[in-house]
XYZ file of C-alpha atoms in Angstrom:
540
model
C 19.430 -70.093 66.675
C 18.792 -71.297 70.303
C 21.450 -71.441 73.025
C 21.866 -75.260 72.483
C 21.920 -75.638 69.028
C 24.613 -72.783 69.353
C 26.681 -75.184 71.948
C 25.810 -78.568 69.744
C 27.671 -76.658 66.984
C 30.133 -75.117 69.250
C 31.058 -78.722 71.172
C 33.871 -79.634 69.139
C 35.286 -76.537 68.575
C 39.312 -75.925 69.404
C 40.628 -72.446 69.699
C 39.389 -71.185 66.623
C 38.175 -67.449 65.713
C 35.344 -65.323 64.827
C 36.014 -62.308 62.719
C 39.548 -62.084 63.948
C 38.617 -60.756 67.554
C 36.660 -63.720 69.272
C 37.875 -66.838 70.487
C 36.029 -69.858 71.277
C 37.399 -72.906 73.390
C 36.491 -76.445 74.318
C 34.566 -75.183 77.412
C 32.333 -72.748 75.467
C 33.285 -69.621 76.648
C 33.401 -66.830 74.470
C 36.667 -65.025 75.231
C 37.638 -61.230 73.404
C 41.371 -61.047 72.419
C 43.343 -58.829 70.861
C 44.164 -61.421 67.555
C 44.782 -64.606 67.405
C 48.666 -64.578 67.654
C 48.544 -62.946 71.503
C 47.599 -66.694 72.257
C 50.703 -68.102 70.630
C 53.310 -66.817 73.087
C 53.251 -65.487 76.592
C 55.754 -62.369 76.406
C 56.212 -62.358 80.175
C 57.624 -65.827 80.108
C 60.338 -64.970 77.355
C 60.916 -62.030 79.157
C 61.998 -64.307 81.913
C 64.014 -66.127 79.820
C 66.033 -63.085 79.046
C 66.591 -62.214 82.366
C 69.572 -62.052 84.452
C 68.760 -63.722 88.082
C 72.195 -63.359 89.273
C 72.170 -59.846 89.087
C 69.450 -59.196 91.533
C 70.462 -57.370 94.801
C 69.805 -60.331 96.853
C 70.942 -63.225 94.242
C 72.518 -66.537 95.779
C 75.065 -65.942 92.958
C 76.483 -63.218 94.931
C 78.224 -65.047 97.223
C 78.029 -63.174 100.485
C 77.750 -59.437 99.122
C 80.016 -56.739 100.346
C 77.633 -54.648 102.588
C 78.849 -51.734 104.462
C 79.409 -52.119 108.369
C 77.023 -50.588 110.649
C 78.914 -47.650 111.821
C 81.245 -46.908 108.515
C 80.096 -44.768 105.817
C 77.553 -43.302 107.652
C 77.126 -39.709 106.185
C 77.404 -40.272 102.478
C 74.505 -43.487 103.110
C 72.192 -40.622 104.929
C 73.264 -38.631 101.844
C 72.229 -40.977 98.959
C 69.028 -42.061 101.012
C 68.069 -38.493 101.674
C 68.642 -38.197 97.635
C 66.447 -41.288 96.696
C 63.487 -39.884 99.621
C 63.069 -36.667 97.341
C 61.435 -37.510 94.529
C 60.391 -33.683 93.823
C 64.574 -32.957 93.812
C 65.660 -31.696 89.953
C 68.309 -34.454 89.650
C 66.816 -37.542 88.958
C 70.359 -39.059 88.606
C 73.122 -39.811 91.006
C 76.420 -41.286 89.924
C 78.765 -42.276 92.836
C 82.718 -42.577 91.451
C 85.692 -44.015 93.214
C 88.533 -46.077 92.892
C 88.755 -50.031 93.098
C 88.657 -50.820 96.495
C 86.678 -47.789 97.792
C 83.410 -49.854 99.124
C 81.508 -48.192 96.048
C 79.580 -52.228 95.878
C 78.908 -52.371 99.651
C 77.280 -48.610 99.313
C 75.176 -49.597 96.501
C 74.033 -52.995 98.637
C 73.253 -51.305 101.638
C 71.345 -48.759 99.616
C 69.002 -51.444 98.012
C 68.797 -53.288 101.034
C 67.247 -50.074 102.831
C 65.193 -49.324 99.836
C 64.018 -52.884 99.630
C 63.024 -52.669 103.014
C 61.665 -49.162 102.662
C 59.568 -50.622 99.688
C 61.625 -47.475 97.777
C 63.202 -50.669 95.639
C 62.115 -50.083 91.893
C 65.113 -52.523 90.762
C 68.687 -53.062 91.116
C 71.013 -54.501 88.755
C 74.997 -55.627 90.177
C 77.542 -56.137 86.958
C 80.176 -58.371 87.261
C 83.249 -58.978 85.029
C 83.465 -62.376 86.513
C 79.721 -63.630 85.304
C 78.759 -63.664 81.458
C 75.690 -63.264 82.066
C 75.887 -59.973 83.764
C 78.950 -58.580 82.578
C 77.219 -57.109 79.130
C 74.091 -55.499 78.214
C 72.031 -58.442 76.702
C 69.785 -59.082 79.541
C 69.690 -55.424 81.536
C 67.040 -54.024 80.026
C 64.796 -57.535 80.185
C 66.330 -57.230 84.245
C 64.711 -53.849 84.658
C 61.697 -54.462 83.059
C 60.984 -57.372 85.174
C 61.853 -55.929 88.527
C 59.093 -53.086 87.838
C 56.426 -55.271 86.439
C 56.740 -56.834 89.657
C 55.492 -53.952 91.459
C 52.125 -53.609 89.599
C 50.191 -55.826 87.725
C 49.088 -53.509 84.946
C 52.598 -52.616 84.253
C 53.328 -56.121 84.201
C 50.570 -56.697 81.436
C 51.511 -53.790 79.505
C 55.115 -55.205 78.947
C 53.911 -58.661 78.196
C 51.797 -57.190 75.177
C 54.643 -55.039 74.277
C 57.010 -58.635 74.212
C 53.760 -60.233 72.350
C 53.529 -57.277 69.709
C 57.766 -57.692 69.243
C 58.530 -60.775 70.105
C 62.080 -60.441 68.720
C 62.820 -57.171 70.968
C 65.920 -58.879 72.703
C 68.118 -58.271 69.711
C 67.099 -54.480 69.151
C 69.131 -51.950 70.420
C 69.470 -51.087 74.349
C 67.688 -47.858 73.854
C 64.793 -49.886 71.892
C 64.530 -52.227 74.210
C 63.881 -49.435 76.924
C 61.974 -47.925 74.847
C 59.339 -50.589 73.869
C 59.396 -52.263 77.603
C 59.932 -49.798 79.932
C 59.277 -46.654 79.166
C 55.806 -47.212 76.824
C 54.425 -49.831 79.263
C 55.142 -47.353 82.282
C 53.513 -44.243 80.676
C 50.648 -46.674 79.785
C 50.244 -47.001 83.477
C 50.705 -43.324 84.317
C 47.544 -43.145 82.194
C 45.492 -44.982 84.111
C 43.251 -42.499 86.555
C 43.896 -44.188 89.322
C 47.565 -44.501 89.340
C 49.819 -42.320 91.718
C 53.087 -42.374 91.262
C 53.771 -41.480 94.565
C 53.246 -44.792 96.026
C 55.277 -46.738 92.863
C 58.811 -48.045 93.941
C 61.104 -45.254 92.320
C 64.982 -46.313 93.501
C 66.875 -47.932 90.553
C 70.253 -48.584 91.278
C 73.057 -49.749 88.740
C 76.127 -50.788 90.109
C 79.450 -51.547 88.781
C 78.918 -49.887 85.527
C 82.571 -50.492 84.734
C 82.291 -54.480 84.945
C 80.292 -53.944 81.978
C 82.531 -55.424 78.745
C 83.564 -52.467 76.318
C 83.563 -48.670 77.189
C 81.189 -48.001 74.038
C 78.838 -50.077 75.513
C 79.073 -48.255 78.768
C 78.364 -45.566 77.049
C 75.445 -46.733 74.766
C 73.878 -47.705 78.556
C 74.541 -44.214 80.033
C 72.936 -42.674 76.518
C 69.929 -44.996 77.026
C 69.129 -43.884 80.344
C 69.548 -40.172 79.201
C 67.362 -39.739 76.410
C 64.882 -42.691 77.480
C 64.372 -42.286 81.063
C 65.395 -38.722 81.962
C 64.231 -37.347 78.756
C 60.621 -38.886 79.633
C 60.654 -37.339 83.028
C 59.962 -40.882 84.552
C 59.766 -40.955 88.619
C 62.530 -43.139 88.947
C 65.754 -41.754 91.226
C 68.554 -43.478 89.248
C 71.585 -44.366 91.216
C 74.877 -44.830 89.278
C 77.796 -46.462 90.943
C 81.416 -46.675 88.787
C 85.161 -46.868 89.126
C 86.039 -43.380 87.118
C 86.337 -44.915 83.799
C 86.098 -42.763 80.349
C 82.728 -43.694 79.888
C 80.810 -42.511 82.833
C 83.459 -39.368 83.178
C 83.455 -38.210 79.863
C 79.682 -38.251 80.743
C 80.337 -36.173 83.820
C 82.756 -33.684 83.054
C 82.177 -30.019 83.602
C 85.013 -28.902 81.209
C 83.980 -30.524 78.509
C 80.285 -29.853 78.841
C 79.606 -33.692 78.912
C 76.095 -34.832 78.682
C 74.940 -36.142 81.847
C 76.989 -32.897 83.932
C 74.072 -30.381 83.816
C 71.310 -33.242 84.565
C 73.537 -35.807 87.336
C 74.381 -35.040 90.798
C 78.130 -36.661 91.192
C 79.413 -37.724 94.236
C 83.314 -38.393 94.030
C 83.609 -41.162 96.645
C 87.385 -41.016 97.210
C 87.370 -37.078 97.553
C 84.598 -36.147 98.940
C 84.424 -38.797 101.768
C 87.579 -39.495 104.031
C 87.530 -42.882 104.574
C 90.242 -43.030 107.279
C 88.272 -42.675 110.128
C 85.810 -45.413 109.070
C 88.118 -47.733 107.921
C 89.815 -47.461 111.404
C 86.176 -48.470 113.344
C 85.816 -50.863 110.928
C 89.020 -52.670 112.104
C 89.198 -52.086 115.720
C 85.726 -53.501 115.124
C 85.816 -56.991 113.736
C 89.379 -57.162 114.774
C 87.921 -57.107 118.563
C 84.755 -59.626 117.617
C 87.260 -62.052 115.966
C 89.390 -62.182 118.942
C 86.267 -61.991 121.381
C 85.687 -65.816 119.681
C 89.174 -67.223 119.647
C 90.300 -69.680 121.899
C 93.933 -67.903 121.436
C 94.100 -65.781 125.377
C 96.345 -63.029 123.576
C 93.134 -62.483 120.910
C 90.691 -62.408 123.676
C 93.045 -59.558 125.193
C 91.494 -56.144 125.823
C 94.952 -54.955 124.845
C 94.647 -56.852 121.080
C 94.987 -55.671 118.943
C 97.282 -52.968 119.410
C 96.532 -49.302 118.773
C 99.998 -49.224 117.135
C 99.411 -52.392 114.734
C 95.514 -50.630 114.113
C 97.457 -47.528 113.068
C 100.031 -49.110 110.986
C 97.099 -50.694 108.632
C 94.747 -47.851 108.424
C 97.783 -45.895 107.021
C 98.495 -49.072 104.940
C 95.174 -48.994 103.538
C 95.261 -45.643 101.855
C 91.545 -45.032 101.825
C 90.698 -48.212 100.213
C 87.983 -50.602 102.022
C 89.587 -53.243 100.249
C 92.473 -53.315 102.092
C 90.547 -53.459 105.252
C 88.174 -56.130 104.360
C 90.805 -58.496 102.775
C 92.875 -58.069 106.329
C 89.991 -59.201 108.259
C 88.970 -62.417 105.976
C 91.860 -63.217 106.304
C 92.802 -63.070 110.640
C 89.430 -64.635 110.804
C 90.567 -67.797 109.516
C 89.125 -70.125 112.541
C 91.793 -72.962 111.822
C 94.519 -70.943 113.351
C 95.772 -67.853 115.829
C 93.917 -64.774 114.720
C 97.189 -63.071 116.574
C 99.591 -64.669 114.633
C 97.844 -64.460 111.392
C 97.426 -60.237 112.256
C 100.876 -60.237 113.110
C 102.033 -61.840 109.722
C 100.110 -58.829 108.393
C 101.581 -56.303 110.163
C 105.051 -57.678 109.220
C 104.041 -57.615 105.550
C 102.913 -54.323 105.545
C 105.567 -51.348 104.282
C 106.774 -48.468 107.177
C 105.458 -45.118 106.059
C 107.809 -43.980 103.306
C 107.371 -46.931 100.869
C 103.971 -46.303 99.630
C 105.111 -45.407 96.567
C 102.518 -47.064 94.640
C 98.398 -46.670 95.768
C 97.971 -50.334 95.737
C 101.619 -51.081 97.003
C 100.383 -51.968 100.562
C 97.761 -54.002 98.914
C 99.998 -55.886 96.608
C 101.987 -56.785 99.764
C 98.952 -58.176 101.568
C 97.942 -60.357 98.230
C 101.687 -61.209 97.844
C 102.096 -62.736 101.670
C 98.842 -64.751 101.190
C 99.509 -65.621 97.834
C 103.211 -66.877 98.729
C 101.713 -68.759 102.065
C 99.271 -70.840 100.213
C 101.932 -71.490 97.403
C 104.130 -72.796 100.093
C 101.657 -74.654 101.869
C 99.710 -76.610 98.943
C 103.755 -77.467 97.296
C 104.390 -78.711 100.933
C 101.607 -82.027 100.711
C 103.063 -84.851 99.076
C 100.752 -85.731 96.972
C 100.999 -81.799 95.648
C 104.702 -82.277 94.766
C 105.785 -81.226 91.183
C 102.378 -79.205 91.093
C 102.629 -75.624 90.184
C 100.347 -74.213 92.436
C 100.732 -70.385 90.741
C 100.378 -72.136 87.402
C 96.870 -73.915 88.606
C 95.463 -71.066 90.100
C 96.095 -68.679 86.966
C 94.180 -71.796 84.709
C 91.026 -71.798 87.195
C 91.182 -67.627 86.632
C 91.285 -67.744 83.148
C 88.908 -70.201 82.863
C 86.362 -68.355 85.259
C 86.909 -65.070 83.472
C 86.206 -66.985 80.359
C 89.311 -66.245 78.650
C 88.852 -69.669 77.038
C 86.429 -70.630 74.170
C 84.210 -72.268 76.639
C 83.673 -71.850 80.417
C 84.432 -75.533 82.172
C 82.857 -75.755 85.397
C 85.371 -76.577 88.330
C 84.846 -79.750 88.547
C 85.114 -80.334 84.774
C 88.266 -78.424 84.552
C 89.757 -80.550 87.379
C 89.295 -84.060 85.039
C 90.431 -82.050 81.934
C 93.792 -81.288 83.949
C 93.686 -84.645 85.706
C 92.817 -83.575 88.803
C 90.824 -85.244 91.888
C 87.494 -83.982 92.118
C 87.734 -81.656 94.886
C 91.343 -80.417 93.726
C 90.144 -76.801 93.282
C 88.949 -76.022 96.821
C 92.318 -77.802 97.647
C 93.671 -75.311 95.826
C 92.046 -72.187 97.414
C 92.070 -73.790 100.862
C 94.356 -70.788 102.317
C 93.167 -68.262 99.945
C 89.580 -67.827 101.181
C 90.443 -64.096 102.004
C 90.563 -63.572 98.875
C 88.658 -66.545 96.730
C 85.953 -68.733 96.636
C 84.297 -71.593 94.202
C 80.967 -71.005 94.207
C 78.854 -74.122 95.971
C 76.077 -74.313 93.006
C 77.038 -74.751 89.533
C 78.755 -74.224 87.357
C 81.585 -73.429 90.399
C 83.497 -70.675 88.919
C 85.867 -69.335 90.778
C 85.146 -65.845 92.340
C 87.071 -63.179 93.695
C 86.127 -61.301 96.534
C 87.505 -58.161 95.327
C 88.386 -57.505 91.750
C 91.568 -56.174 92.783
C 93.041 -59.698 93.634
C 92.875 -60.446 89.777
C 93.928 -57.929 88.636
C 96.894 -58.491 91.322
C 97.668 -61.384 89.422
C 97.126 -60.125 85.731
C 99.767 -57.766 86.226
C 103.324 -58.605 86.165
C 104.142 -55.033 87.570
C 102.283 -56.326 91.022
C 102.634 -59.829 91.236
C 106.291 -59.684 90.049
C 107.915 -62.919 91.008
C 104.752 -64.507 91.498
C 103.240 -63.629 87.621
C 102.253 -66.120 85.805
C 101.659 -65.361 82.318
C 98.517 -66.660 80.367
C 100.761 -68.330 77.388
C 102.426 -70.141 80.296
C 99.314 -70.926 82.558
C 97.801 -72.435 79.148
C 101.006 -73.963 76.983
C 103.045 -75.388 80.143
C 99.618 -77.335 81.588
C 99.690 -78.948 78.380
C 103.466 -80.301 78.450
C 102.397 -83.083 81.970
C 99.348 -84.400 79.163
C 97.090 -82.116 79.087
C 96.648 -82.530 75.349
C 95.973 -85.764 75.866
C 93.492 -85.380 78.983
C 91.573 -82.707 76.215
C 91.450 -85.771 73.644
C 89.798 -88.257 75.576
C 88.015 -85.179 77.295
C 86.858 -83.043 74.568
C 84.240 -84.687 72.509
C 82.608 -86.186 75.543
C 81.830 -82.218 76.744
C 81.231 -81.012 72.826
C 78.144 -83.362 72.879
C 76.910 -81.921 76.577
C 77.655 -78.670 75.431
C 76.100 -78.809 71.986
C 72.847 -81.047 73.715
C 72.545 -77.943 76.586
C 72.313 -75.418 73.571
C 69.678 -77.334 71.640
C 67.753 -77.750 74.489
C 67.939 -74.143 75.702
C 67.081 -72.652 71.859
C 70.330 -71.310 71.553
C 70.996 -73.267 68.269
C 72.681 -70.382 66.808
C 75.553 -70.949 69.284
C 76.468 -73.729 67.911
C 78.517 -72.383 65.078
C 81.326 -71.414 67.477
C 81.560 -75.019 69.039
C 85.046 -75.682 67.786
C 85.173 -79.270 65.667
C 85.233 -82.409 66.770
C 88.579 -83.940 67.871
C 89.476 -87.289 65.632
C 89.943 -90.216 67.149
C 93.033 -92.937 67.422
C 93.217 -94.339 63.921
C 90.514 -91.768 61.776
C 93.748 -90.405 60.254
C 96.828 -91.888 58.976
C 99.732 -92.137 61.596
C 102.479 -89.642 61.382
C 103.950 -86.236 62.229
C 101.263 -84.479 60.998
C 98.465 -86.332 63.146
C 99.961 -85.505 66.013
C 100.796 -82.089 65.471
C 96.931 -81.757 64.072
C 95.800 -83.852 67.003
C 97.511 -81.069 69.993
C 96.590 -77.908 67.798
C 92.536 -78.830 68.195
C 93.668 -79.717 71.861
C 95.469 -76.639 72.033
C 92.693 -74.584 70.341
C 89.628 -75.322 72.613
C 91.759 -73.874 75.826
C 92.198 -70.446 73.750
């Protein structure tokens, strides 16, 4: 048959196949697939919809990053980096432990930032409590995989055929999900002759393994990197950064042969480094910058601040970064003196003798903020009979997503009754320590994870705890309830439209019911009670 009989009986065709390996299209081409379904989906783009943006090194989401100052934490940084730079070393794994508050986050950022820059960067992933969508293990694998197809574009074909041949991978297991699309794709791309793995971006770094929900799921993440990528002998330098929880040091610990021991090289952040010495440049530092741009002549001082006030809060800060950060967010506060406001610091701090307690000199600092903005917010008439300890412990809870549904800010502040901009009111002297973030959905975020758990625990906040029964049941009492009821089934149709629209239909069996309206039921006692219960019951 000639070529243009072949294209007169070809001209109509759409997309149909030729014993089960040739395609033919509208413009005539003759195209070789695998089968017919590879042209069905596109595995890279549900990849991508399985992703976790926000928990990229450089996200938006991260408000600001903690990053560590130029001249602190110098040797352990040259340390790690001189780790990551040998890729022939026997320990492909580094796991960095310290307390809360030791600058274990600003490490890790400054690491990726220097790898990133260094073109070292193979991926980075940052947990967070605070952000559902990075505080579990449903989207880190997906977040890996993507970060490294970036890199090369075979690798990034090899894991969109491995998505095409699975297409439900994103419910297997973690380790099955390494498995299938990282650690198959990346050996497929070893095998290529021309590849040299010398030149592939090898630093993955994993921070805040303890923001991840559930110590068996730390675990199962620690396992998966064990038997999939060390087991494989991949090129990747893996960099582990925790607070010592039992997951990762069970993992670690020599005495009780635990698994990752023989194969990890540990550094113990808190004893191994002295932070004192930093943490004291650090503050005479930014103390001296701060002051260098005040219009206050006593901040401009060469004599401020005061080797004696410097003293008092490096011995205040006990090693912890925290400390030290949250003092100067808070002096740099350009609406007033930062003299005064390091003064009212130094007052609040304990004399040498009562630090009983490793966070005591911290729960000071967070009290004296904390009892400042109280005082100042209850001061504004139009504030009057608001509990401002009672408000902030609703935006937490809500943010942490203690509640059946996250509200954004703005939709929590018309569910309590607010004005629209009531929760930066709220936080308007707290920025030391909070912040609503600008895009949506404007949760409220804590600078250090220390301030909320501050104010979870009645042991450190004392007077100023505010239990969650109380934070939830007493909002009610002013009309919340009723606020909910005119509220409520207004937001279960955006919420139940946003699901549909997403493909998360399956969600939609936890949507609590709809609320009744005025009249649906008969009048009485037991519409009423009925009526606050459902009110009651989306806030839990």
């Amino acid at each position: 048959m000639g070529a243009s009989a072949s294209s007169s009986m070809f001209s109509r065709a759409r997309n149909f196949n030729v014993s089960g390996n040739i395609q033919i299209d509208s413009s005539q081409h003759v195209q070789h697939v695998h089968n017919a379904q590879d042209k069905s989906i596109d595995g890279w783009k549900m990849l991508l919809e399985n992703i976790a943006p926000n928990a990229f090194y450089n996200s938006a989401a991260r408000f600001d990053p903690p990053k560590r100052d130029e001249d602190t934490r110098v040797e352990v940084t040259s340390e790690i980096m001189d780790w990551i730079g040998d890729r022939d070393g026997p320990k492909h794994l580094l796991c960095m432990t310290g307390a809360a508050g030791a600058g274990k986050s600003a490490l890790q950022q400054t690491i990726a930032e220097r790898c990133a820059r260094s073109g070292l960067l193979g991926c980075a992933v940052f947990f967070s409590s605070q952000d559902p969508t990075r505080n579990n293990l449903s989207r880190i694998v997906p977040t890996i995989a993507f970060q490294l197809g970036k890199h090369d574009r075979r690798l990034r074909d090899y894991i969109r055929e491995a998505v095409e041949e699975d297409p439900p991978i994103f419910t297997r297991t973690i380790q099955t999900q390494m498995d299938t699309l990282v650690v198959g794709p990346f050996k497929q791309l070893q095998a290529n002759v021309d590849f040299k793995a010398g030149s592939f971006p090898h630093a993955m770094l994993i921070d805040g393994l303890d923001e991840c929900a559930g110590e068996e799921r730390q675990a199962e993440l620690l396992s998966t990197i064990k038997n999939c990528l060390l087991d494989n002998n991949l090129p990747f330098r893996i960099f582990i950064a925790s607070r010592p929880e039992w997951a990762i040091r069970s993992a670690l610990n020599s005495e009780t042969r635990g698994y990752l021991h023989p194969l990890s090289y540990h550094i113990q952040l808190s004893d191994k480094y002295d932070a004192t010495e930093d943490i004291r440049r650090y503050l005479w530092r930014r103390l001296q910058d701060i002051g260098s741009q005040s219009y206050d002549p006593r901040a401009r001082s060469p004599s401020w601040p005061t080797v004696k006030d410097i003293e008092k809060l490096v011995l205040a800060a006990s090693g912890q970064f925290v400390y030290a950060a949250t003092v100067v967010k808070y002096v740099s506060e350009r609406r007033s003196s930062p003299a005064d406001r390091l003064q009212t610091v130094v007052d609040w701090t304990p004399e040498e003798g009562q630090l009983t307690r490793p966070f005591e000199a911290l729960d000071v600092l967070y009290a004296g903020i904390l009892s400042a903005a109280k005082e100042s917010y209850e001061a504004v008439d139009t504030h009057r009979g608001r509990n401002f300890l009672l408000l902030l412990r609703a935006y937490q809870i809500n943010s942490d997503g203690r509640v059946r549904a996250w509200w954004s800010a703005h939709d929590f502040n018309k569910i309590l009754g607010l004005e629209s901009n009531a929760h930066e009111v709220l936080v308007s002297d707290l920025h030391s320590l909070v912040i609503f973030a600008q895009q949506p959905p404007s949760m409220m975020h804590f600078y250090h994870r220390s301030f909320s758990e501050f104010l979870d625990s009645e042991t450190r906040s004392k007077n100023l705890f505010i239990t969650e029964t109380q934070s939830l049941n007493e909002l009610n009492e002013p009309g919340l309830a009723d606020a909910l009821k005119s509220y409520y089934n207004k937001w279960r149709e955006l919420v139940k439209t946003y699901f549909v629209e997403n493909g998360w239909e399956s969600l939609l069996r936890d949507l609590p019911p709809e609320t009744p309206e005025e009249g649906e039921r008969e009048e009485g006692g037991e519409h009423q009670e009925e009526s606050d219960s459902s009110a009651h019951e989306v806030l839990r």
